[in-house]
CSV table of C-alpha atoms in Angstrom, one decimal:
chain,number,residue,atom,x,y,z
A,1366,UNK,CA,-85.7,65.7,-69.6
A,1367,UNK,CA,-85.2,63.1,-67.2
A,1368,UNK,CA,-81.8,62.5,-65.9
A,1369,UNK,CA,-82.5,58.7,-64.6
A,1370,UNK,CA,-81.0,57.1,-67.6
A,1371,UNK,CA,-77.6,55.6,-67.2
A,1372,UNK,CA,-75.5,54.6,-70.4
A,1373,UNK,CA,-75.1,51.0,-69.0
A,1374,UNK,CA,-79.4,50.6,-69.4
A,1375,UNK,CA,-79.4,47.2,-71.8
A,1376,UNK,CA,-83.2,46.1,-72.9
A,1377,UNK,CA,-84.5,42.6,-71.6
A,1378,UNK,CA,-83.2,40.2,-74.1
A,1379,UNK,CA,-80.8,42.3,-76.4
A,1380,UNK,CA,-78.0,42.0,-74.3
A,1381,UNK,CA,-75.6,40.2,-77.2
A,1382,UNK,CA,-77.2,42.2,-79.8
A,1383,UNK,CA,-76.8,45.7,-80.4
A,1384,UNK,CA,-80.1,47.9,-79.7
A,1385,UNK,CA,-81.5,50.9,-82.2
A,1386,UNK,CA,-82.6,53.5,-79.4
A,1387,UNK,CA,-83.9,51.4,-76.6
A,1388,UNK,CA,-80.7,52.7,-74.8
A,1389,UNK,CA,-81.0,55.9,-75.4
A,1390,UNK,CA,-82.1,58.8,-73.1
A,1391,UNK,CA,-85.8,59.3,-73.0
A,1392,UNK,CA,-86.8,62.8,-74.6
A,1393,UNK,CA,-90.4,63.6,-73.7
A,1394,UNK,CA,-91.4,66.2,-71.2
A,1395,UNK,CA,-90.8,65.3,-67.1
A,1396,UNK,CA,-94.4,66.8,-66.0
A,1397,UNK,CA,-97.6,67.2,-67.6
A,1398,UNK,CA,-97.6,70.3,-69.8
A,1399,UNK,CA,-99.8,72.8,-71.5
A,1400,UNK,CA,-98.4,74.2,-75.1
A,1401,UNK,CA,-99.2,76.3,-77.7
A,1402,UNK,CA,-99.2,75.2,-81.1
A,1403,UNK,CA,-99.8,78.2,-83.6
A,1404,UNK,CA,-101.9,79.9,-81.3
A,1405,UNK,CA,-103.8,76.9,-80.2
A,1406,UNK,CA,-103.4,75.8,-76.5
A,1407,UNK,CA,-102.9,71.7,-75.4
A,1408,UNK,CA,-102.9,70.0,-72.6
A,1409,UNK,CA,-100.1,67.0,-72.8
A,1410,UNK,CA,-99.5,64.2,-70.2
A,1411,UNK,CA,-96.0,63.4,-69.0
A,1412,UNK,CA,-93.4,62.2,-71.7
A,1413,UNK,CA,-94.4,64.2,-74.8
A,1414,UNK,CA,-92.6,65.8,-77.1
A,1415,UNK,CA,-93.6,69.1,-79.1
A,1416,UNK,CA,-94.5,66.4,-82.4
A,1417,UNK,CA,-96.9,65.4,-79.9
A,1418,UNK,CA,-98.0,69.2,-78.5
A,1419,UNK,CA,-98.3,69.5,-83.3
A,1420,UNK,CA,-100.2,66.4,-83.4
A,1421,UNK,CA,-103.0,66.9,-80.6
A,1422,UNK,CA,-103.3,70.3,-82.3
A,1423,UNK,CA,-103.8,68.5,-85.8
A,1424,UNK,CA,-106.3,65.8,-84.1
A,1425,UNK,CA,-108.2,68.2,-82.3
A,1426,UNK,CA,-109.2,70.3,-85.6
A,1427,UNK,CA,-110.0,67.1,-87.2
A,1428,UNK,CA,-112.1,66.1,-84.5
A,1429,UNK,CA,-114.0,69.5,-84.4
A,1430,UNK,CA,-114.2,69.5,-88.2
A,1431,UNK,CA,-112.6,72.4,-88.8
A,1432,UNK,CA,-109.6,71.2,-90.5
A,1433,UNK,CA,-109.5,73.6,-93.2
A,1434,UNK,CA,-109.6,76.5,-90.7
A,1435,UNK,CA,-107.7,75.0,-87.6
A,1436,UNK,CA,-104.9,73.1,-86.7
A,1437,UNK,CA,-101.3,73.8,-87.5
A,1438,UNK,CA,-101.0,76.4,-89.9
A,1439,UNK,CA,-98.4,74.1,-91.9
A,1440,UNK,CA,-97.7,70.3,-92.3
A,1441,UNK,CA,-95.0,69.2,-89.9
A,1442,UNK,CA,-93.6,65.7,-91.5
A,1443,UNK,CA,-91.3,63.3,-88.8
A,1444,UNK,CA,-90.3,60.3,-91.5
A,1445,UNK,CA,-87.3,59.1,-88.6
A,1446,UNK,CA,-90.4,58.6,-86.3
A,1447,UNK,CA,-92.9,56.0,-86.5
A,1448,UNK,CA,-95.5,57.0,-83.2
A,1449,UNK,CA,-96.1,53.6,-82.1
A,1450,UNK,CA,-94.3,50.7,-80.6
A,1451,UNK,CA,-91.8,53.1,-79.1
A,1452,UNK,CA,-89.6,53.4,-82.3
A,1453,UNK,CA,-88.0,56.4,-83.0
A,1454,UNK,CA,-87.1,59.0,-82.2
A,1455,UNK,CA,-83.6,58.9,-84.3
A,1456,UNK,CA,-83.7,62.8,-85.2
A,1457,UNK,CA,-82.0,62.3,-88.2
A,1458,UNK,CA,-84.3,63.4,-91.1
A,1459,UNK,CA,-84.9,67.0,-89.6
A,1460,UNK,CA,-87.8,67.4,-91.6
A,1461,UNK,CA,-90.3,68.4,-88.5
A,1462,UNK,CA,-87.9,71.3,-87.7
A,1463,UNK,CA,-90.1,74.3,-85.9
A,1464,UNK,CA,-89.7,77.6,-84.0
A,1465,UNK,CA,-90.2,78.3,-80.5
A,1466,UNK,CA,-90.1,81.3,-78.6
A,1467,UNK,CA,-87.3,80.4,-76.3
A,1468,UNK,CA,-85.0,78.4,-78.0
A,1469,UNK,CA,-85.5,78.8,-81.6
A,1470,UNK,CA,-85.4,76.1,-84.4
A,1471,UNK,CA,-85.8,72.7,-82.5
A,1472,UNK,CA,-86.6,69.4,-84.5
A,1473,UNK,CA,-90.6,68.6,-83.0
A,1474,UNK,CA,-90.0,64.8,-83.0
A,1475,UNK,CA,-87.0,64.8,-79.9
A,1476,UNK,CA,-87.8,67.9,-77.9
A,1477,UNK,CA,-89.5,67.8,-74.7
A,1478,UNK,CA,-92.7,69.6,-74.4
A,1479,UNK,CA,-92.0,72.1,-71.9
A,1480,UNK,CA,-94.6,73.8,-70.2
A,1481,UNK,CA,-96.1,77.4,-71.3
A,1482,UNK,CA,-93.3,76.4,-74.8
A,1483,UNK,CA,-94.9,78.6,-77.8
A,1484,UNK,CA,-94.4,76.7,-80.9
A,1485,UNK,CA,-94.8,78.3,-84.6
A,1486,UNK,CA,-95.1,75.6,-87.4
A,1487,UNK,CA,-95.4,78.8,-90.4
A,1488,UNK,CA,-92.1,81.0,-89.1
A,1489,UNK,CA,-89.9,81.5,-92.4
A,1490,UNK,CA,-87.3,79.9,-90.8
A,1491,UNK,CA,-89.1,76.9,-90.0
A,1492,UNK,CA,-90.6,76.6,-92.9
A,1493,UNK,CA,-87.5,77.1,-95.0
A,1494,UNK,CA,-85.7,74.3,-92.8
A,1495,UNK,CA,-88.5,71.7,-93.7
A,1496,UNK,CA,-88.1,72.3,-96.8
A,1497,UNK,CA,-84.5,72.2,-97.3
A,1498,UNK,CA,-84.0,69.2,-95.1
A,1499,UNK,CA,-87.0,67.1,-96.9
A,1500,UNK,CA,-85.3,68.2,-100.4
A,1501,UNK,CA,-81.9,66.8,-98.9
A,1502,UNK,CA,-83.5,63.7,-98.4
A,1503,UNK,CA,-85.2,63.3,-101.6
A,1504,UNK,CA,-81.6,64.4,-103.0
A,1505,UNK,CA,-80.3,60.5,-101.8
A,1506,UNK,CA,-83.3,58.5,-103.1
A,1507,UNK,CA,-84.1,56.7,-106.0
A,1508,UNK,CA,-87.2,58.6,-107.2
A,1509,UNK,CA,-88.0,55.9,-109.4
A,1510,UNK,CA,-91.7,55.8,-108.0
A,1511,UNK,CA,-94.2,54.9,-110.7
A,1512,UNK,CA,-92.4,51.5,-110.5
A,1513,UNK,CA,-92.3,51.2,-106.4
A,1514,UNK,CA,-94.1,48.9,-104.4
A,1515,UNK,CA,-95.1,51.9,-102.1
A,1516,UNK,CA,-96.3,54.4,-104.1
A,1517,UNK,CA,-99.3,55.5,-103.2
A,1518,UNK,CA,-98.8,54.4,-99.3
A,1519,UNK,CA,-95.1,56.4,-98.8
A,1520,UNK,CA,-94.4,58.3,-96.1
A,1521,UNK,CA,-91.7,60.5,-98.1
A,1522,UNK,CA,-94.0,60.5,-101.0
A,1523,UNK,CA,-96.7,62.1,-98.6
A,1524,UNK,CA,-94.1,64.4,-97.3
A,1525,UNK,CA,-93.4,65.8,-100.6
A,1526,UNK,CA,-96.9,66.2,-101.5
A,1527,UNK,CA,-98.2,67.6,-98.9
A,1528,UNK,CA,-95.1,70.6,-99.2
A,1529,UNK,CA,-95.8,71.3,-102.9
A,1530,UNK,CA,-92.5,69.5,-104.0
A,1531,UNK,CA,-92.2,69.2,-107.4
A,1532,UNK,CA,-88.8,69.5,-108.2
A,1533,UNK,CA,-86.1,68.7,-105.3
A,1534,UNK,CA,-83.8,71.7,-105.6
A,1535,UNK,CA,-80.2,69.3,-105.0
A,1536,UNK,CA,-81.8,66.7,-107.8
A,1537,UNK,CA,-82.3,63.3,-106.9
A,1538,UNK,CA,-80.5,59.6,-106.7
A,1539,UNK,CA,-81.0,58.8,-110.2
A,1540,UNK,CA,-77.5,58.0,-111.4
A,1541,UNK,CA,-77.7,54.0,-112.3
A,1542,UNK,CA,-74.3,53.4,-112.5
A,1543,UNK,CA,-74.8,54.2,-108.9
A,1544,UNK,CA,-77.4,52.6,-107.8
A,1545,UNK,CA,-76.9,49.3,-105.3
A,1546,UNK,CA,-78.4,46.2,-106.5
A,1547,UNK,CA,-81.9,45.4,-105.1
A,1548,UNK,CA,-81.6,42.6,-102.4
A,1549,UNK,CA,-83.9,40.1,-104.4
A,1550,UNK,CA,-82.4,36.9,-101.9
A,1551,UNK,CA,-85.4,36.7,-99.1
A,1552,UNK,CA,-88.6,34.9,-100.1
A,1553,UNK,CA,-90.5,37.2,-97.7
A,1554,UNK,CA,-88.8,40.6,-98.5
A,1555,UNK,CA,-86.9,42.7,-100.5
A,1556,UNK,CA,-84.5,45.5,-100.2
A,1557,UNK,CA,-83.7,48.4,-102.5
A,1558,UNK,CA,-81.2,50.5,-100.5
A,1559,UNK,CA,-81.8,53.0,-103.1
A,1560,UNK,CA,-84.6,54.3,-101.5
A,1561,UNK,CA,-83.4,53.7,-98.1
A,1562,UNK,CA,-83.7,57.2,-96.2
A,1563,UNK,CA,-81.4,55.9,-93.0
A,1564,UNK,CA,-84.8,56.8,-90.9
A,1565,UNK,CA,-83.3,53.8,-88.5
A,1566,UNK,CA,-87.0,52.9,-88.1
A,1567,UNK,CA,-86.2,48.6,-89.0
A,1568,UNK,CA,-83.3,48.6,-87.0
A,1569,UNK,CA,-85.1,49.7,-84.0
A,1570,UNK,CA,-88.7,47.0,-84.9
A,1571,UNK,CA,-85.6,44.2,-85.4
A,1572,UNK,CA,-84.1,45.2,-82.1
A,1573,UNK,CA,-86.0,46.8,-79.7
A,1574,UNK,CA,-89.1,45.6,-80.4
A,1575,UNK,CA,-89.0,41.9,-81.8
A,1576,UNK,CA,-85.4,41.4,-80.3
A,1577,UNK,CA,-84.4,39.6,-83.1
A,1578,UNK,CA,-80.8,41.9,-83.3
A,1579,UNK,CA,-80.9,41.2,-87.4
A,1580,UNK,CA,-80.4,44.8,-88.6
A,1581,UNK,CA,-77.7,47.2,-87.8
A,1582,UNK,CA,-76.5,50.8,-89.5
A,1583,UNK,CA,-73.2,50.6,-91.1
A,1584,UNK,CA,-70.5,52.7,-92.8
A,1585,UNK,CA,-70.2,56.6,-92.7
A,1586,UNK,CA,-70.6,59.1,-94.8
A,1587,UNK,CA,-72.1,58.2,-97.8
A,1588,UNK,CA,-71.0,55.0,-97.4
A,1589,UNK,CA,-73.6,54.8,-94.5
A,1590,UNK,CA,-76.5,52.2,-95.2
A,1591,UNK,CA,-78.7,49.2,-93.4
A,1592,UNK,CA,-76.7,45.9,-92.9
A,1593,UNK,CA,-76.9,43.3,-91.0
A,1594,UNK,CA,-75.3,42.2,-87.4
A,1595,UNK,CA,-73.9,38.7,-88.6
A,1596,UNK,CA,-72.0,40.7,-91.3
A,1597,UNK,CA,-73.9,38.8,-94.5
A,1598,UNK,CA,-73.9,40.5,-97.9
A,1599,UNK,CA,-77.7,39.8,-98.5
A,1600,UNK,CA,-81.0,39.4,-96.4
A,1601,UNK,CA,-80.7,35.3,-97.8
A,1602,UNK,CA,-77.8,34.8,-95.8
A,1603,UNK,CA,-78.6,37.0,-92.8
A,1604,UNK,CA,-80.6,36.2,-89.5
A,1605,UNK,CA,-83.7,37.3,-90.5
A,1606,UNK,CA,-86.5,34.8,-89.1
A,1607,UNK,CA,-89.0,36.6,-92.0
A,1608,UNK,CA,-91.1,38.7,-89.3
A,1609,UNK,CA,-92.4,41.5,-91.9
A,1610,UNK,CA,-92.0,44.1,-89.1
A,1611,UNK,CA,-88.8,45.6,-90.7
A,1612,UNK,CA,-91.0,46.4,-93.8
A,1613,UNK,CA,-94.1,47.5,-91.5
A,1614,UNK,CA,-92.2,50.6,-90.2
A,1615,UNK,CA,-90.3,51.5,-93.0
A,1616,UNK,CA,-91.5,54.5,-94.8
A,1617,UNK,CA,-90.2,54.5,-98.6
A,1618,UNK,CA,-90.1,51.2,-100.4
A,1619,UNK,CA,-86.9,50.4,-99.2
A,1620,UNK,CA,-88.4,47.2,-97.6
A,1621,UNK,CA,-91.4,45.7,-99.0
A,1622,UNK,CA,-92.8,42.2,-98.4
A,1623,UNK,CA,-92.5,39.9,-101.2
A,1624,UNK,CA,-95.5,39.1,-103.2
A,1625,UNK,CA,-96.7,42.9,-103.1
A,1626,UNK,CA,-93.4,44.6,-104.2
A,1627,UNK,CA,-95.4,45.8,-107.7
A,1628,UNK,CA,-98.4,45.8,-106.4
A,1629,UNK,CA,-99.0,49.2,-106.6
A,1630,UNK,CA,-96.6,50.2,-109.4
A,1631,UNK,CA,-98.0,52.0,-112.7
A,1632,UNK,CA,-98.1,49.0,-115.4
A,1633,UNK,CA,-95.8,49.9,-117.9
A,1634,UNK,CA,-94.6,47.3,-120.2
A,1635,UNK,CA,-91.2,45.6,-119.4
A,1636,UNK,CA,-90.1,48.3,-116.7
A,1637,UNK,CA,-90.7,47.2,-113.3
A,1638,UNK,CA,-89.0,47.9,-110.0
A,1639,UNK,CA,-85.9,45.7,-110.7
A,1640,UNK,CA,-85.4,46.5,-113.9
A,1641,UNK,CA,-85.7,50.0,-112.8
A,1642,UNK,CA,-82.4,49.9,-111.1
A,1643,UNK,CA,-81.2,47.1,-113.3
A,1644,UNK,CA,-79.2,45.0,-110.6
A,1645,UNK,CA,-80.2,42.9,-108.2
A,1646,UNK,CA,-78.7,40.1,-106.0
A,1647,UNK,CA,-81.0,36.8,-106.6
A,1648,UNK,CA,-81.9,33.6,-104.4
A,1649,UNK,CA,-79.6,30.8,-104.7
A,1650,UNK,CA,-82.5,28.5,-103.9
A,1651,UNK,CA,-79.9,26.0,-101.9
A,1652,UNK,CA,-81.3,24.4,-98.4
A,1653,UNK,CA,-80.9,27.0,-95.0
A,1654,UNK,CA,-80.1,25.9,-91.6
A,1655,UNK,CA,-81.5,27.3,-88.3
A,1656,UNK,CA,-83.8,30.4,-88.8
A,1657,UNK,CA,-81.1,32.3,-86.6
A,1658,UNK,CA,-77.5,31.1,-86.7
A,1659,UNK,CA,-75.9,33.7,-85.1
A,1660,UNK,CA,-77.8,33.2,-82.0
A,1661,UNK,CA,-77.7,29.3,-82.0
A,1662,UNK,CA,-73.8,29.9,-82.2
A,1663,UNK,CA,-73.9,32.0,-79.4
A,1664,UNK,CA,-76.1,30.0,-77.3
A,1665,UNK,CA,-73.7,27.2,-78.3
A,1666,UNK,CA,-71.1,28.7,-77.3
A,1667,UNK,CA,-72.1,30.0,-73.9
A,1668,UNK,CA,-73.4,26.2,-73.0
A,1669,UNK,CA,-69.7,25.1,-74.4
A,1670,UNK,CA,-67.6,27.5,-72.4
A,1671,UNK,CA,-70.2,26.4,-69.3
A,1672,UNK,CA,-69.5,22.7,-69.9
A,1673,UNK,CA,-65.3,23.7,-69.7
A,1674,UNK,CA,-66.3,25.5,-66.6
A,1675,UNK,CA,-68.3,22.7,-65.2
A,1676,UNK,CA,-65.6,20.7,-65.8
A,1677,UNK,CA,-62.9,22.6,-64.4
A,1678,UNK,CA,-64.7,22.0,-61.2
A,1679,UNK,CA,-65.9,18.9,-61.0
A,1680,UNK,CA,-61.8,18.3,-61.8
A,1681,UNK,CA,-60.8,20.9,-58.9
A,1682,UNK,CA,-63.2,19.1,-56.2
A,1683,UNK,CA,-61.6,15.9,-57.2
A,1684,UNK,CA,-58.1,16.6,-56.6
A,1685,UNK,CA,-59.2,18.1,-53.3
A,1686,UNK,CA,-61.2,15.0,-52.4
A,1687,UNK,CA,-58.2,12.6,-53.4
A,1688,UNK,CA,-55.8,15.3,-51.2
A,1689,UNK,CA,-58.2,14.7,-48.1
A,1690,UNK,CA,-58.3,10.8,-49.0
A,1691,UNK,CA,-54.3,10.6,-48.5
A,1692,UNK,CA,-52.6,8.9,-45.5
């Protein structure tokens, strides 16, 4: 890994809000590499990661047509990595866990690809680690998803299909009185923490990539959840300028664009998504001021404390003029 990175590193642009990853070390491979992936051999430029060693052995099947007999020998989900725009990854969801020859169990998504590395996606303990870690998640979500305005296009959804899950072994979030209200304020998008999987994929599109510093993780524990930078109890109220690209990257329907939200729900009469967790914080409909407060203020205040500064000066050079001026 390279060694370059220095904890000071701030992004273009996000230097008064705070980043997702941008800052952090990068964790692909220093040299081009060659791996092998189940007994399959690939070639990998500079920068990769084993995901990617798992994922050119996945495309390369497909490519040759011989999915059913090639590629990785089992599915290797990454839900806190998205694959494009930089985001991710966050290595928090473990669920791409596999088995190399020299260093054991490594999650796929944040190891480097090193060269002559022998990955195994079927070893037991691999395996059983996927599995375990993808049942913890679904163990914190609201598996409410015949009513979910992603079901059918879910990442976690996906994940537990494509490992045979059909009934999480620690349960699932389905406790109501527990459940936090869905975020109903935004015209553009709505948030049901409920089914939030702290992937820390929107924090990194509001931050790293549109630099609009709107979105932050908060809490610990499991009082840990998505929040916002200004400190505003709902998405109404926050700095969100409406960009989508939060709800782009996420992959449960913790954030879905308004408009589509039961879109793709099973029509069941009089149970939809919100009354499906039977709380939600509403629009107050009253008039909004700047699109991003938080950053007019600051710009306000930097041009305010440069005025004082400006003027403690110009008031300086005076007194030294009138000091020269004397008899």
């Amino acid at each position: 890994m390279s060694s370059d990175h220095e904890a000071g590193d701030v992004p273009p642009l996000t230097e008064d809000i705070a980043p997702g990853t941008a800052t952090d070390p990068p964790v692909g491979s220093d040299d081009a590499t060659t791996v092998t992936v189940d007994g399959t051999a690939v070639e990998l430029p500079a920068g990769s990661t084993l995901l990617d060693a798992v994922e050119a052995v996945e495309k390369g099947a497909d490519a040759r047509g011989d999915s059913a007999d090639g590629g990785t020998a089992e599915t290797v989900p990454a839900l806190c990595q998205y694959g494009r725009e930089d985001i991710g990854p966050r290595s928090t969801c473990r669920t791409c866990m596999v088995e190399t020859d020299s260093e054991g169990l490594v999650p796929a998504c944040s190891h480097p690809a090193e060269d002559g590395a022998v990955v195994r996606t079927d070893a037991e303990a691999a395996v059983e680690a996927r599995d375990v870690n993808l049942d913890l998640v679904l163990s914190n979500h609201n598996l409410r998803c015949t009513t979910c305005g992603k079901n059918g296009r879910c990442d976690l959804q996906d994940a537990a299909i494509e490992n045979d899950v059909e009934e999480p072994r620690f349960g699932v979030l389905d406790d109501r009185d527990a459940y936090e209200p869905i975020d109903d304020s935004s015209s553009f998008i709505q948030i049901d923490r409920n089914k939030c999987i702290l992937c820390n994929r929107c924090v990194e599109a509001c931050n790293d990539v549109q630099v609009e510093g709107v979105l932050r993780v908060e809490g610990s524990g499991a009082d840990t959840r998505i929040g916002f930078q200004n400190g505003a109890a709902t998405m109404e109220d926050s700095t969100c300028v409406s960009c989508g690209h939060c709800a782009t990257v996420c992959p449960t329907g913790s954030l879905v664009e308004k408009g589509i939200e039961d879109a793709t729900t099973i029509q069941i009469p009089g149970f939809t998504q919100k009354n499906s967790v039977g709380k939600s914080y509403e629009r107050d409909g009253s008039p909004k001021g700047p699109m991003t407060p938080k950053k007019a203020a600051e710009r306000t205040e930097r041009a305010a404390s440069g005025e004082t500064e400006r003027a403690r000066e110009s008031a300086k050079e005076a007194a030294t003029d009138e000091r020269r001026d004397w008899p």
